[in-house]
């Protein structure tokens, strides 16, 4: 039996990135956690992994700049976007909230659940750790601890879900990119991402975006990042609906090349979305 291609993802196990990797590749895939986003890129660029899975944007916290910076430097392409609803649960093996002495989690999860914590666990000490997965791992070893973490972490570490969806008032979704070296097939919903640089001239961005507007392309994201080559020079990251081979998009990119110092198409790729469960 042939070994399945290796997929590196931002670890540790039972993180939301792990869940995104499972959603795209299945639980039978050879999934390998690594310690940083840089390490994911390095594994795929070095051909030790066929694919990598990294976060690109959270609906609350915004763009993951490390991922964007590596995409600027890397020859890798975006092969898929995975959209994952982020639901935070209280995990513990304690019998009641009164038995819990400390609640552990990543700072972002703590912030998203603060209202529930004030109403239901105001006397419990909150402790911030490096990841929601680490919080669950620590809680699994001590019944007086609880974790704000995911359903996957509860299953992975053998914890009970004491309370569900503590952040239910917040619509929180994280987008992940699957990075690799191949150009994927068109999906039912496809997007195109690219990076481009402009001269520091008055009206340069307006002129560069004119071909996109003229063709009525649905631009879903535009963001600037320091070029790291000179002070106050920027590169722009853009996403829009559609495939690069579509006539309107192909023509828009061609005209953008005439205006920009450089254009790097990161990929045209399908979007895979997990629906939020209602409870």
Coordinates of C-alpha atoms in Angstrom, one line a residue:
X1 CA 0.0 0.0 0.0
X2 CA 1.4 3.4 -1.1
X3 CA 2.0 5.9 1.7
X4 CA -0.2 9.0 1.3
X5 CA 1.5 12.3 0.6
X6 CA 2.6 14.2 3.7
X7 CA 0.7 17.4 4.8
X8 CA 2.4 19.8 7.2
X9 CA 0.2 22.1 9.2
X10 CA 0.7 24.7 12.0
X11 CA 0.6 22.6 15.1
X12 CA 0.2 21.3 17.7
X13 CA -2.4 18.5 17.2
X14 CA -6.0 19.4 17.8
X15 CA -5.7 23.1 16.8
X16 CA -8.1 24.7 14.4
X17 CA -5.4 24.4 11.7
X18 CA -5.4 20.7 12.3
X19 CA -9.1 20.7 11.9
X20 CA -8.8 22.6 8.6
X21 CA -6.3 20.0 7.4
X22 CA -8.7 17.2 8.3
X23 CA -11.5 19.0 6.5
X24 CA -9.5 19.2 3.3
X25 CA -7.5 15.9 3.3
X26 CA -9.5 13.6 5.6
X27 CA -8.5 11.8 8.8
X28 CA -6.6 9.1 7.0
X29 CA -4.1 11.6 5.5
X30 CA -0.5 11.8 6.7
X31 CA -0.9 15.0 8.7
X32 CA 2.3 16.3 10.3
X33 CA 2.2 19.2 12.9
X34 CA 5.1 21.7 12.9
X35 CA 5.9 24.5 15.2
X36 CA 5.6 27.6 13.0
X37 CA 4.1 29.0 9.8
X38 CA 7.7 29.4 8.5
X39 CA 8.3 25.7 9.1
X40 CA 5.2 24.8 7.1
X41 CA 6.5 26.7 4.1
X42 CA 10.0 25.2 4.6
X43 CA 8.6 21.7 4.6
X44 CA 6.7 22.2 1.4
X45 CA 9.5 24.2 -0.4
X46 CA 12.0 21.4 0.6
X47 CA 9.6 18.8 -0.8
X48 CA 9.4 17.0 2.6
X49 CA 5.7 17.6 2.4
X50 CA 3.4 17.7 -0.6
X51 CA 1.1 20.3 0.9
X52 CA 1.0 22.7 3.8
X53 CA -1.9 24.3 5.7
X54 CA -1.6 27.7 7.2
X55 CA -4.0 30.4 8.5
X56 CA -4.4 33.5 6.4
X57 CA -7.2 35.5 8.1
X58 CA -9.5 35.5 11.1
X59 CA -12.7 37.4 10.9
X60 CA -12.0 39.1 14.3
X61 CA -8.2 39.3 14.5
X62 CA -7.6 40.1 10.8
X63 CA -4.8 39.0 8.4
X64 CA -2.1 36.6 9.5
X65 CA 0.8 38.8 8.4
X66 CA 3.5 36.0 8.7
X67 CA 1.6 34.0 6.1
X68 CA 1.3 36.9 3.7
X69 CA 5.0 37.8 4.0
X70 CA 6.0 34.2 3.2
X71 CA 3.7 34.1 0.2
X72 CA 5.5 37.2 -1.1
X73 CA 8.9 35.4 -0.8
X74 CA 7.9 31.8 -1.7
X75 CA 7.5 30.1 -5.1
X76 CA 4.6 28.1 -3.7
X77 CA 1.0 28.5 -4.9
X78 CA -2.3 28.6 -3.1
X79 CA -4.1 25.4 -4.0
X80 CA -7.3 25.7 -1.9
X81 CA -8.9 28.0 0.7
X82 CA -10.6 26.3 3.7
X83 CA -13.1 28.3 5.7
X84 CA -13.7 27.0 9.2
X85 CA -16.2 28.3 11.8
X86 CA -14.4 28.8 15.1
X87 CA -16.6 27.6 18.0
X88 CA -15.1 27.7 21.5
X89 CA -16.3 25.2 24.2
X90 CA -15.5 24.7 27.8
X91 CA -13.7 21.4 28.2
X92 CA -13.1 19.7 31.5
X93 CA -13.3 16.4 33.4
X94 CA -14.5 18.1 36.5
X95 CA -18.0 17.3 37.8
X96 CA -19.1 21.0 38.1
X97 CA -17.8 24.5 37.5
X98 CA -17.3 24.8 41.3
X99 CA -14.6 22.1 41.1
X100 CA -12.6 24.1 38.5
X101 CA -9.7 26.2 39.9
X102 CA -8.3 27.5 36.6
X103 CA -9.5 27.9 33.0
X104 CA -6.8 27.9 30.4
X105 CA -6.7 29.1 26.8
X106 CA -5.1 31.2 24.1
X107 CA -5.7 35.0 24.7
X108 CA -7.9 35.3 21.6
X109 CA -10.2 32.6 22.8
X110 CA -10.3 34.1 26.3
X111 CA -11.3 37.5 24.8
X112 CA -14.1 36.0 22.7
X113 CA -15.6 34.2 25.7
X114 CA -15.2 36.9 28.2
X115 CA -18.9 37.6 28.5
X116 CA -19.7 34.0 29.3
X117 CA -16.8 33.8 31.7
X118 CA -18.0 36.8 33.6
X119 CA -21.6 35.4 33.9
X120 CA -20.7 31.8 34.7
X121 CA -17.2 31.5 36.0
X122 CA -16.4 34.9 37.6
X123 CA -14.6 33.3 40.5
X124 CA -12.4 31.1 38.5
X125 CA -8.8 32.2 37.6
X126 CA -8.1 32.6 33.9
X127 CA -4.7 31.6 32.6
X128 CA -3.4 32.3 29.1
X129 CA -1.3 29.7 27.3
X130 CA 0.2 29.4 23.8
X131 CA -2.8 27.6 22.1
X132 CA -6.3 26.2 22.7
X133 CA -4.9 22.8 22.0
X134 CA -2.2 23.1 24.7
X135 CA -4.9 24.3 27.1
X136 CA -6.9 21.1 26.4
X137 CA -3.8 18.9 26.8
X138 CA -3.1 20.5 30.2
X139 CA -6.7 20.2 31.4
X140 CA -6.8 16.5 30.4
X141 CA -4.0 15.8 33.0
X142 CA -5.7 17.6 35.9
X143 CA -9.4 17.5 36.7
X144 CA -9.3 20.8 38.5
X145 CA -8.4 22.5 35.2
X146 CA -10.7 23.5 32.3
X147 CA -9.9 24.7 28.8
X148 CA -11.5 27.0 26.3
X149 CA -10.9 24.9 23.1
X150 CA -12.5 23.0 20.2
X151 CA -14.6 19.9 19.9
X152 CA -11.6 18.2 18.1
X153 CA -9.5 18.9 21.2
X154 CA -12.1 17.3 23.4
X155 CA -12.1 14.2 21.3
X156 CA -8.3 14.1 21.0
X157 CA -7.5 14.5 24.7
X158 CA -10.6 12.7 26.2
X159 CA -12.3 15.7 27.8
X160 CA -16.0 16.3 28.3
X161 CA -17.7 19.3 26.8
X162 CA -19.0 21.1 29.8
X163 CA -20.5 24.1 27.9
X164 CA -20.8 24.6 24.2
X165 CA -20.2 27.6 21.9
X166 CA -19.3 30.2 24.6
X167 CA -18.6 32.7 21.8
X168 CA -22.0 32.2 20.2
X169 CA -22.7 36.0 20.0
X170 CA -19.6 36.4 17.8
X171 CA -19.6 35.2 14.2
X172 CA -16.0 34.0 14.0
X173 CA -14.5 32.3 11.0
X174 CA -10.9 31.6 10.1
X175 CA -9.6 31.1 6.5
X176 CA -6.8 28.8 5.8
X177 CA -4.7 28.3 2.7
X178 CA -3.5 25.0 1.4
X179 CA -0.1 25.7 -0.2
X180 CA 1.7 23.5 -2.7
X181 CA 3.2 23.5 -6.2
X182 CA 0.3 22.6 -8.5
X183 CA -2.4 24.6 -10.2
X184 CA -5.8 23.2 -9.0
X185 CA -9.0 22.6 -10.9
X186 CA -11.7 25.1 -10.9
X187 CA -14.3 24.7 -8.1
X188 CA -18.0 25.7 -7.7
X189 CA -16.7 28.7 -5.9
X190 CA -13.2 29.8 -7.0
X191 CA -11.0 32.8 -6.1
X192 CA -7.8 34.3 -7.4
X193 CA -5.1 35.9 -5.2
X194 CA -2.2 38.0 -6.3
X195 CA 0.5 40.4 -5.0
X196 CA 1.6 43.5 -6.8
X197 CA 4.0 46.4 -6.3
X198 CA 3.6 50.1 -7.4
X199 CA 5.9 53.1 -7.8
X200 CA 5.4 55.7 -5.0
X201 CA 3.5 58.1 -7.3
X202 CA 0.3 60.1 -6.9
X203 CA -2.7 58.1 -8.2
X204 CA -0.7 54.9 -8.8
X205 CA -3.1 52.7 -6.9
X206 CA -6.2 54.3 -8.5
X207 CA -4.7 53.6 -12.0
X208 CA -3.7 50.1 -11.1
X209 CA -7.2 49.2 -9.9
X210 CA -9.0 50.8 -12.8
X211 CA -8.9 47.6 -15.0
X212 CA -10.4 45.6 -12.1
X213 CA -13.3 48.1 -11.7
X214 CA -13.9 48.4 -15.5
X215 CA -14.4 44.7 -15.7
X216 CA -16.7 44.7 -12.7
X217 CA -14.6 42.0 -11.0
X218 CA -15.7 41.3 -7.4
X219 CA -12.6 42.3 -5.4
X220 CA -13.1 40.7 -1.9
X221 CA -9.8 41.9 -0.3
X222 CA -7.2 44.6 -0.8
X223 CA -4.4 45.1 1.8
X224 CA -1.0 46.7 1.8
X225 CA 2.2 45.3 3.5
X226 CA 5.6 46.9 3.8
X227 CA 7.9 45.8 1.0
X228 CA 10.9 45.4 3.3
X229 CA 13.1 46.8 0.6
X230 CA 12.8 50.5 1.4
X231 CA 11.1 52.7 3.9
X232 CA 7.5 53.6 3.0
X233 CA 7.4 51.2 0.0
X234 CA 4.5 48.8 0.0
X235 CA 3.2 45.7 -1.8
X236 CA -0.5 45.1 -2.2
X237 CA -2.4 41.8 -1.7
X238 CA -5.6 41.4 -3.6
X239 CA -8.3 38.7 -3.8
X240 CA -11.3 38.5 -6.1
X241 CA -13.9 35.9 -7.1
X242 CA -13.2 33.9 -10.3
X243 CA -10.5 32.0 -12.0
X244 CA -7.4 33.5 -13.6
X245 CA -8.2 31.9 -17.0
X246 CA -11.6 33.7 -17.1
X247 CA -11.4 36.3 -19.9
X248 CA -12.3 39.3 -17.7
X249 CA -9.8 38.3 -15.0
X250 CA -7.0 37.4 -17.5
X251 CA -7.4 40.8 -19.2
X252 CA -7.6 42.6 -15.8
X253 CA -4.4 41.0 -14.7
X254 CA -2.7 41.8 -18.0
X255 CA -3.5 45.5 -17.7
X256 CA -2.5 45.5 -14.1
X257 CA 1.0 44.2 -15.2
X258 CA 1.3 47.4 -17.4
X259 CA 0.7 49.6 -14.3
X260 CA 2.6 47.7 -11.6
X261 CA 6.3 47.2 -10.9
X262 CA 5.5 43.5 -10.5
X263 CA 2.6 41.2 -10.3
X264 CA 2.7 37.7 -8.8
X265 CA -0.4 35.5 -9.1
X266 CA -0.5 33.3 -6.0
X267 CA -3.1 31.0 -7.5
X268 CA -6.6 30.5 -8.6
X269 CA -8.2 27.9 -6.3
X270 CA -11.5 26.4 -5.0
X271 CA -13.0 27.5 -1.7
X272 CA -14.0 24.7 0.7
X273 CA -16.3 25.8 3.5
X274 CA -17.5 24.0 6.6
X275 CA -21.0 25.0 7.6
X276 CA -21.6 26.2 11.1
X277 CA -23.7 23.8 13.1
X278 CA -26.8 25.1 14.9
X279 CA -27.5 24.0 18.5

